PDB file of C-alpha atoms in Angstrom:
ATOM      1  CA  GLN A 858     -13.918 -26.875  36.709  1.00  0.00           C
ATOM      2  CA  LYS A 859     -10.968 -24.500  36.474  1.00  0.00           C
ATOM      3  CA  GLU A 860      -9.255 -23.629  39.737  1.00  0.00           C
ATOM      4  CA  VAL A 861      -9.718 -19.893  39.186  1.00  0.00           C
ATOM      5  CA  GLU A 862     -12.375 -18.298  36.993  1.00  0.00           C
ATOM      6  CA  GLN A 863     -12.232 -14.671  35.930  1.00  0.00           C
ATOM      7  CA  ASP A 864     -14.492 -12.926  33.427  1.00  0.00           C
ATOM      8  CA  PRO A 865     -12.197 -11.714  30.634  1.00  0.00           C
ATOM      9  CA  GLY A 866     -14.422  -8.762  29.756  1.00  0.00           C
ATOM     10  CA  PRO A 867     -13.629  -6.482  28.105  1.00  0.00           C
ATOM     11  CA  LEU A 868     -15.078  -3.975  30.546  1.00  0.00           C
ATOM     12  CA  SER A 869     -15.517  -0.368  29.464  1.00  0.00           C
ATOM     13  CA  VAL A 870     -16.559   2.355  31.929  1.00  0.00           C
ATOM     14  CA  PRO A 871     -16.651   6.169  31.974  1.00  0.00           C
ATOM     15  CA  GLU A 872     -14.115   8.093  34.018  1.00  0.00           C
ATOM     16  CA  GLY A 873     -15.192   8.412  37.651  1.00  0.00           C
ATOM     17  CA  ALA A 874     -17.175   5.151  37.699  1.00  0.00           C
ATOM     18  CA  ILE A 875     -16.839   2.509  40.374  1.00  0.00           C
ATOM     19  CA  VAL A 876     -15.379  -0.649  38.893  1.00  0.00           C
ATOM     20  CA  SER A 877     -15.950  -4.128  40.291  1.00  0.00           C
ATOM     21  CA  LEU A 878     -13.697  -6.996  39.212  1.00  0.00           C
ATOM     22  CA  ASN A 879     -14.258 -10.528  40.427  1.00  0.00           C
ATOM     23  CA  CYS A 880     -12.821 -14.023  40.573  1.00  0.00           C
ATOM     24  CA  THR A 881     -14.230 -17.290  41.805  1.00  0.00           C
ATOM     25  CA  TYR A 882     -12.183 -20.290  42.790  1.00  0.00           C
ATOM     26  CA  SER A 883     -12.689 -23.932  43.633  1.00  0.00           C
ATOM     27  CA  ASN A 884      -9.775 -24.791  45.940  1.00  0.00           C
ATOM     28  CA  SER A 885     -10.771 -24.071  49.527  1.00  0.00           C
ATOM     29  CA  ALA A 886      -7.103 -24.376  50.559  1.00  0.00           C
ATOM     30  CA  PHE A 887      -6.192 -21.039  48.997  1.00  0.00           C
ATOM     31  CA  GLN A 888      -5.141 -18.664  51.755  1.00  0.00           C
ATOM     32  CA  TYR A 889      -3.361 -15.748  50.084  1.00  0.00           C
ATOM     33  CA  PHE A 890      -5.042 -13.604  47.457  1.00  0.00           C
ATOM     34  CA  MET A 891      -3.563 -11.022  45.146  1.00  0.00           C
ATOM     35  CA  TRP A 892      -4.568  -8.602  42.457  1.00  0.00           C
ATOM     36  CA  TYR A 893      -2.103  -7.619  39.782  1.00  0.00           C
ATOM     37  CA  ARG A 894      -2.439  -4.869  37.180  1.00  0.00           C
ATOM     38  CA  GLN A 895      -0.821  -5.376  33.806  1.00  0.00           C
ATOM     39  CA  TYR A 896      -0.381  -2.597  31.283  1.00  0.00           C
ATOM     40  CA  SER A 897       0.160  -3.459  27.645  1.00  0.00           C
ATOM     41  CA  ARG A 898       3.667  -4.824  26.989  1.00  0.00           C
ATOM     42  CA  LYS A 899       4.575  -4.672  30.678  1.00  0.00           C
ATOM     43  CA  GLY A 900       4.811  -7.192  33.480  1.00  0.00           C
ATOM     44  CA  PRO A 901       2.117  -7.732  36.127  1.00  0.00           C
ATOM     45  CA  GLU A 902       2.372  -5.189  38.923  1.00  0.00           C
ATOM     46  CA  LEU A 903       1.180  -6.102  42.409  1.00  0.00           C
ATOM     47  CA  LEU A 904      -1.801  -4.003  43.519  1.00  0.00           C
ATOM     48  CA  MET A 905      -3.258  -5.751  46.531  1.00  0.00           C
ATOM     49  CA  TYR A 906      -2.235  -8.654  48.752  1.00  0.00           C
ATOM     50  CA  THR A 907      -4.568 -10.128  51.342  1.00  0.00           C
ATOM     51  CA  TYR A 908      -4.576 -13.100  53.657  1.00  0.00           C
ATOM     52  CA  SER A 909      -7.775 -15.058  54.298  1.00  0.00           C
ATOM     53  CA  SER A 910     -11.200 -13.386  54.410  1.00  0.00           C
ATOM     54  CA  GLY A 911     -11.941  -9.709  54.839  1.00  0.00           C
ATOM     55  CA  ASN A 912     -11.395  -6.339  53.232  1.00  0.00           C
ATOM     56  CA  LYS A 913      -8.273  -4.345  52.529  1.00  0.00           C
ATOM     57  CA  GLU A 914      -8.217  -0.775  51.307  1.00  0.00           C
ATOM     58  CA  ASP A 915      -5.405   1.138  49.622  1.00  0.00           C
ATOM     59  CA  GLY A 916      -6.316   4.534  48.248  1.00  0.00           C
ATOM     60  CA  ARG A 917      -8.951   4.095  45.538  1.00  0.00           C
ATOM     61  CA  PHE A 918      -8.603   0.288  45.617  1.00  0.00           C
ATOM     62  CA  THR A 919     -10.437  -2.148  47.894  1.00  0.00           C
ATOM     63  CA  ALA A 920      -9.896  -5.885  47.854  1.00  0.00           C
ATOM     64  CA  GLN A 921     -12.493  -8.226  49.348  1.00  0.00           C
ATOM     65  CA  VAL A 922     -12.151 -11.927  50.053  1.00  0.00           C
ATOM     66  CA  ASP A 923     -15.121 -14.144  50.914  1.00  0.00           C
ATOM     67  CA  LYS A 924     -13.719 -17.590  51.583  1.00  0.00           C
ATOM     68  CA  SER A 925     -17.122 -19.065  52.398  1.00  0.00           C
ATOM     69  CA  SER A 926     -18.282 -18.247  48.858  1.00  0.00           C
ATOM     70  CA  LYS A 927     -14.841 -18.755  47.273  1.00  0.00           C
ATOM     71  CA  TYR A 928     -15.132 -15.300  45.754  1.00  0.00           C
ATOM     72  CA  ILE A 929     -12.756 -12.355  45.630  1.00  0.00           C
ATOM     73  CA  SER A 930     -13.321  -8.839  44.364  1.00  0.00           C
ATOM     74  CA  LEU A 931     -11.380  -5.714  43.537  1.00  0.00           C
ATOM     75  CA  PHE A 932     -13.189  -2.370  43.626  1.00  0.00           C
ATOM     76  CA  ILE A 933     -11.774   0.746  42.008  1.00  0.00           C
ATOM     77  CA  ARG A 934     -13.349   4.024  43.070  1.00  0.00           C
ATOM     78  CA  ASP A 935     -13.249   7.197  40.973  1.00  0.00           C
ATOM     79  CA  SER A 936     -11.722   5.277  38.081  1.00  0.00           C
ATOM     80  CA  GLN A 937      -9.203   7.110  35.898  1.00  0.00           C
ATOM     81  CA  PRO A 938      -8.048   6.570  32.302  1.00  0.00           C
ATOM     82  CA  SER A 939      -4.705   5.525  33.787  1.00  0.00           C
ATOM     83  CA  ASP A 940      -6.501   2.547  35.360  1.00  0.00           C
ATOM     84  CA  SER A 941      -7.019   1.100  31.879  1.00  0.00           C
ATOM     85  CA  ALA A 942      -5.175  -2.217  31.999  1.00  0.00           C
ATOM     86  CA  THR A 943      -5.709  -5.932  32.425  1.00  0.00           C
ATOM     87  CA  TYR A 944      -6.370  -7.000  36.013  1.00  0.00           C
ATOM     88  CA  LEU A 945      -5.275 -10.449  37.117  1.00  0.00           C
ATOM     89  CA  CYS A 946      -6.411 -12.192  40.262  1.00  0.00           C
ATOM     90  CA  ALA A 947      -4.022 -14.717  41.791  1.00  0.00           C
ATOM     91  CA  MET A 948      -4.080 -17.003  44.776  1.00  0.00           C
ATOM     92  CA  ILE A 949      -1.929 -19.556  46.537  1.00  0.00           C
ATOM     93  CA  THR A 950      -2.077 -22.084  49.336  1.00  0.00           C
ATOM     94  CA  GLY A 951       0.199 -21.769  52.341  1.00  0.00           C
ATOM     95  CA  GLY A 952       3.551 -23.487  51.823  1.00  0.00           C
ATOM     96  CA  SER A 953       3.144 -23.715  48.043  1.00  0.00           C
ATOM     97  CA  GLU A 954       5.131 -21.825  45.435  1.00  0.00           C
ATOM     98  CA  LYS A 955       2.560 -22.325  42.704  1.00  0.00           C
ATOM     99  CA  LEU A 956       0.596 -19.131  42.285  1.00  0.00           C
ATOM    100  CA  VAL A 957      -2.631 -19.747  40.369  1.00  0.00           C
ATOM    101  CA  PHE A 958      -3.799 -16.905  38.150  1.00  0.00           C
ATOM    102  CA  GLY A 959      -7.090 -15.971  36.623  1.00  0.00           C
ATOM    103  CA  LYS A 960      -6.903 -15.174  32.920  1.00  0.00           C
ATOM    104  CA  GLY A 961      -7.406 -11.471  33.504  1.00  0.00           C
ATOM    105  CA  THR A 962     -10.090  -8.854  32.885  1.00  0.00           C
ATOM    106  CA  LYS A 963      -9.322  -6.087  30.414  1.00  0.00           C
ATOM    107  CA  LEU A 964     -10.577  -2.722  31.688  1.00  0.00           C
ATOM    108  CA  THR A 965     -10.876   0.493  29.698  1.00  0.00           C
ATOM    109  CA  VAL A 966     -11.739   3.756  31.459  1.00  0.00           C
ATOM    110  CA  ASN A 967     -12.958   6.332  28.973  1.00  0.00           C
ATOM    111  CA  PRO A 968     -12.285  10.065  29.576  1.00  0.00           C
TER     112      PRO A 968
ATOM    113  CA  ASP B1038      15.829   0.606  42.353  1.00  0.00           C
ATOM    114  CA  ALA B1039      16.401  -1.707  39.371  1.00  0.00           C
ATOM    115  CA  GLY B1040      14.260  -4.619  40.647  1.00  0.00           C
ATOM    116  CA  ILE B1041      14.013  -7.360  38.053  1.00  0.00           C
ATOM    117  CA  THR B1042      15.624  -6.980  34.669  1.00  0.00           C
ATOM    118  CA  GLN B1043      14.858  -9.338  31.804  1.00  0.00           C
ATOM    119  CA  SER B1044      16.899  -9.533  28.640  1.00  0.00           C
ATOM    120  CA  PRO B1045      16.486  -9.438  25.780  1.00  0.00           C
ATOM    121  CA  ARG B1046      13.100  -7.691  25.638  1.00  0.00           C
ATOM    122  CA  TYR B1047      12.448  -9.065  22.155  1.00  0.00           C
ATOM    123  CA  LYS B1048      13.911 -12.093  20.412  1.00  0.00           C
ATOM    124  CA  ILE B1049      13.250 -13.773  17.081  1.00  0.00           C
ATOM    125  CA  THR B1050      14.819 -17.144  16.384  1.00  0.00           C
ATOM    126  CA  GLU B1051      14.278 -20.266  14.320  1.00  0.00           C
ATOM    127  CA  THR B1052      13.015 -23.696  15.238  1.00  0.00           C
ATOM    128  CA  GLY B1053      15.717 -25.999  16.536  1.00  0.00           C
ATOM    129  CA  ARG B1054      17.944 -23.217  17.842  1.00  0.00           C
ATOM    130  CA  GLN B1055      18.963 -22.849  21.436  1.00  0.00           C
ATOM    131  CA  VAL B1056      17.961 -19.602  23.091  1.00  0.00           C
ATOM    132  CA  THR B1057      18.557 -18.328  26.615  1.00  0.00           C
ATOM    133  CA  LEU B1058      16.435 -15.731  28.349  1.00  0.00           C
ATOM    134  CA  MET B1059      18.092 -13.858  31.182  1.00  0.00           C
ATOM    135  CA  CYS B1060      16.646 -12.682  34.471  1.00  0.00           C
ATOM    136  CA  HIS B1061      18.505 -10.607  37.042  1.00  0.00           C
ATOM    137  CA  GLN B1062      17.159  -9.250  40.324  1.00  0.00           C
ATOM    138  CA  THR B1063      18.777  -6.760  42.661  1.00  0.00           C
ATOM    139  CA  TRP B1064      16.689  -7.461  45.773  1.00  0.00           C
ATOM    140  CA  SER B1065      18.526 -10.629  46.904  1.00  0.00           C
ATOM    141  CA  HIS B1066      15.195 -12.455  46.889  1.00  0.00           C
ATOM    142  CA  SER B1067      15.563 -16.156  47.548  1.00  0.00           C
ATOM    143  CA  TYR B1068      12.710 -17.268  45.286  1.00  0.00           C
ATOM    144  CA  MET B1069      12.649 -16.811  41.532  1.00  0.00           C
ATOM    145  CA  PHE B1070      10.143 -17.936  38.916  1.00  0.00           C
ATOM    146  CA  TRP B1071       9.653 -18.249  35.180  1.00  0.00           C
ATOM    147  CA  TYR B1072       6.216 -17.948  33.571  1.00  0.00           C
ATOM    148  CA  ARG B1073       4.902 -17.894  30.073  1.00  0.00           C
ATOM    149  CA  GLN B1074       1.824 -15.878  29.122  1.00  0.00           C
ATOM    150  CA  ASP B1075      -0.324 -16.924  26.193  1.00  0.00           C
ATOM    151  CA  LEU B1076      -3.758 -15.837  24.985  1.00  0.00           C
ATOM    152  CA  GLY B1077      -6.338 -18.235  26.279  1.00  0.00           C
ATOM    153  CA  HIS B1078      -4.037 -19.724  28.898  1.00  0.00           C
ATOM    154  CA  GLY B1079      -3.000 -16.807  31.046  1.00  0.00           C
ATOM    155  CA  LEU B1080       0.176 -17.050  33.094  1.00  0.00           C
ATOM    156  CA  ARG B1081       1.620 -20.528  33.531  1.00  0.00           C
ATOM    157  CA  LEU B1082       4.556 -21.464  35.728  1.00  0.00           C
ATOM    158  CA  ILE B1083       7.476 -23.107  33.933  1.00  0.00           C
ATOM    159  CA  TYR B1084      10.113 -23.482  36.666  1.00  0.00           C
ATOM    160  CA  TYR B1085      10.924 -21.957  40.000  1.00  0.00           C
ATOM    161  CA  SER B1086      13.843 -21.810  42.375  1.00  0.00           C
ATOM    162  CA  ALA B1087      13.855 -21.495  46.149  1.00  0.00           C
ATOM    163  CA  ALA B1088      17.567 -20.675  46.400  1.00  0.00           C
ATOM    164  CA  ALA B1089      20.822 -20.996  44.493  1.00  0.00           C
ATOM    165  CA  ASP B1090      21.234 -24.531  43.128  1.00  0.00           C
ATOM    166  CA  ILE B1091      17.620 -25.464  44.013  1.00  0.00           C
ATOM    167  CA  THR B1092      15.110 -25.617  41.178  1.00  0.00           C
ATOM    168  CA  ASP B1093      11.762 -27.319  40.658  1.00  0.00           C
ATOM    169  CA  LYS B1094       9.260 -27.872  37.869  1.00  0.00           C
ATOM    170  CA  GLY B1095       6.110 -25.887  37.456  1.00  0.00           C
ATOM    171  CA  GLU B1096       3.059 -26.564  35.315  1.00  0.00           C
ATOM    172  CA  VAL B1097       4.698 -26.538  31.852  1.00  0.00           C
ATOM    173  CA  PRO B1098       8.421 -27.452  32.164  1.00  0.00           C
ATOM    174  CA  ASP B1099       8.873 -29.600  29.053  1.00  0.00           C
ATOM    175  CA  GLY B1100      11.376 -28.178  26.578  1.00  0.00           C
ATOM    176  CA  TYR B1101      12.915 -25.777  29.095  1.00  0.00           C
ATOM    177  CA  VAL B1102      16.022 -25.885  31.259  1.00  0.00           C
ATOM    178  CA  VAL B1103      16.919 -23.598  34.155  1.00  0.00           C
ATOM    179  CA  SER B1104      19.920 -23.071  36.369  1.00  0.00           C
ATOM    180  CA  ARG B1105      20.639 -20.901  39.356  1.00  0.00           C
ATOM    181  CA  SER B1106      24.303 -20.692  40.238  1.00  0.00           C
ATOM    182  CA  LYS B1107      23.909 -17.209  41.782  1.00  0.00           C
ATOM    183  CA  THR B1108      21.028 -15.883  43.849  1.00  0.00           C
ATOM    184  CA  GLU B1109      20.484 -12.884  41.587  1.00  0.00           C
ATOM    185  CA  ASN B1110      20.339 -14.702  38.231  1.00  0.00           C
ATOM    186  CA  PHE B1111      17.883 -17.260  36.906  1.00  0.00           C
ATOM    187  CA  PRO B1112      18.363 -17.961  33.180  1.00  0.00           C
ATOM    188  CA  LEU B1113      15.824 -19.953  31.172  1.00  0.00           C
ATOM    189  CA  THR B1114      17.062 -21.974  28.195  1.00  0.00           C
ATOM    190  CA  LEU B1115      15.089 -23.440  25.351  1.00  0.00           C
ATOM    191  CA  GLU B1116      17.442 -26.155  24.155  1.00  0.00           C
ATOM    192  CA  SER B1117      15.747 -26.734  20.791  1.00  0.00           C
ATOM    193  CA  ALA B1118      13.108 -24.093  20.202  1.00  0.00           C
ATOM    194  CA  THR B1119       9.728 -25.044  18.763  1.00  0.00           C
ATOM    195  CA  ARG B1120       6.970 -22.806  17.384  1.00  0.00           C
ATOM    196  CA  SER B1121       4.741 -23.719  20.320  1.00  0.00           C
ATOM    197  CA  GLN B1122       7.226 -21.934  22.561  1.00  0.00           C
ATOM    198  CA  THR B1123       6.448 -18.589  20.936  1.00  0.00           C
ATOM    199  CA  SER B1124       5.184 -16.598  23.886  1.00  0.00           C
ATOM    200  CA  VAL B1125       5.830 -13.775  26.322  1.00  0.00           C
ATOM    201  CA  TYR B1126       8.080 -14.930  29.153  1.00  0.00           C
ATOM    202  CA  PHE B1127       8.042 -13.321  32.579  1.00  0.00           C
ATOM    203  CA  CYS B1128      10.489 -13.699  35.405  1.00  0.00           C
ATOM    204  CA  ALA B1129       9.394 -13.018  38.983  1.00  0.00           C
ATOM    205  CA  SER B1130      10.973 -13.051  42.405  1.00  0.00           C
ATOM    206  CA  ARG B1131       9.934 -12.831  46.007  1.00  0.00           C
ATOM    207  CA  SER B1132      11.342 -12.908  49.495  1.00  0.00           C
ATOM    208  CA  SER B1133       9.965 -15.159  52.238  1.00  0.00           C
ATOM    209  CA  ASN B1134       6.295 -14.585  53.073  1.00  0.00           C
ATOM    210  CA  GLN B1135       5.913 -11.892  50.433  1.00  0.00           C
ATOM    211  CA  PRO B1136       4.127 -11.922  47.069  1.00  0.00           C
ATOM    212  CA  GLN B1137       5.883 -12.183  43.741  1.00  0.00           C
ATOM    213  CA  HIS B1138       7.125  -9.204  41.756  1.00  0.00           C
ATOM    214  CA  PHE B1139       7.487  -9.441  38.004  1.00  0.00           C
ATOM    215  CA  GLY B1140       9.840  -8.198  35.342  1.00  0.00           C
ATOM    216  CA  ASP B1141       8.622  -6.628  32.108  1.00  0.00           C
ATOM    217  CA  GLY B1142       8.959  -9.772  30.042  1.00  0.00           C
ATOM    218  CA  THR B1143      10.685 -11.104  26.947  1.00  0.00           C
ATOM    219  CA  ARG B1144       8.657 -11.431  23.754  1.00  0.00           C
ATOM    220  CA  LEU B1145       9.959 -14.525  21.986  1.00  0.00           C
ATOM    221  CA  SER B1146       9.004 -15.445  18.421  1.00  0.00           C
ATOM    222  CA  ILE B1147      10.095 -18.749  16.940  1.00  0.00           C
ATOM    223  CA  LEU B1148       9.833 -18.999  13.175  1.00  0.00           C
TER     224      LEU B1148
END
């Protein structure tokens, strides 16, 4: 079993839709969870950073962590064409430098 | 706010040649990282550094050499390039207790 599983998509939605992106993981020691957005030919850009379980909201983005289910989600409300990108989940244990990434979900928001 | 600068952005070379990818950050972050990103594998850690003159191996270090004589620079050298090292290379950095921030990558093709 891979440490982090992420559905690669692709996912195509109409503008204004609510988007749900998810990752599951197997290592219960993961404590810090991140979502990165990566546009074509650019580097990953940090979107959300959360510690342990719970929700975090930033504008149209909400990150959820459920450690009991080993499941994290990113919700995008009122999606825009500019949200079209690949979204990478990432996680790490405390005291480690080895960030473990999902393989990314490619999202297209159609005008 | 320059952040992380990677150079060159694109590089084509031949098998057996030595090539060095440069990474420079202006934040004075103590930690720096090198990743490669390949279809089907996602982002994989090559090497990282916790401070000047301190480096450690990541998941896929074979065939690569790093050095860190100054906090702001973290060059990655392929001593004898092979076709399997054709990839997109990303540098990242972070300060203590903060997530990683990435550069825009170097696309390396080895013929």
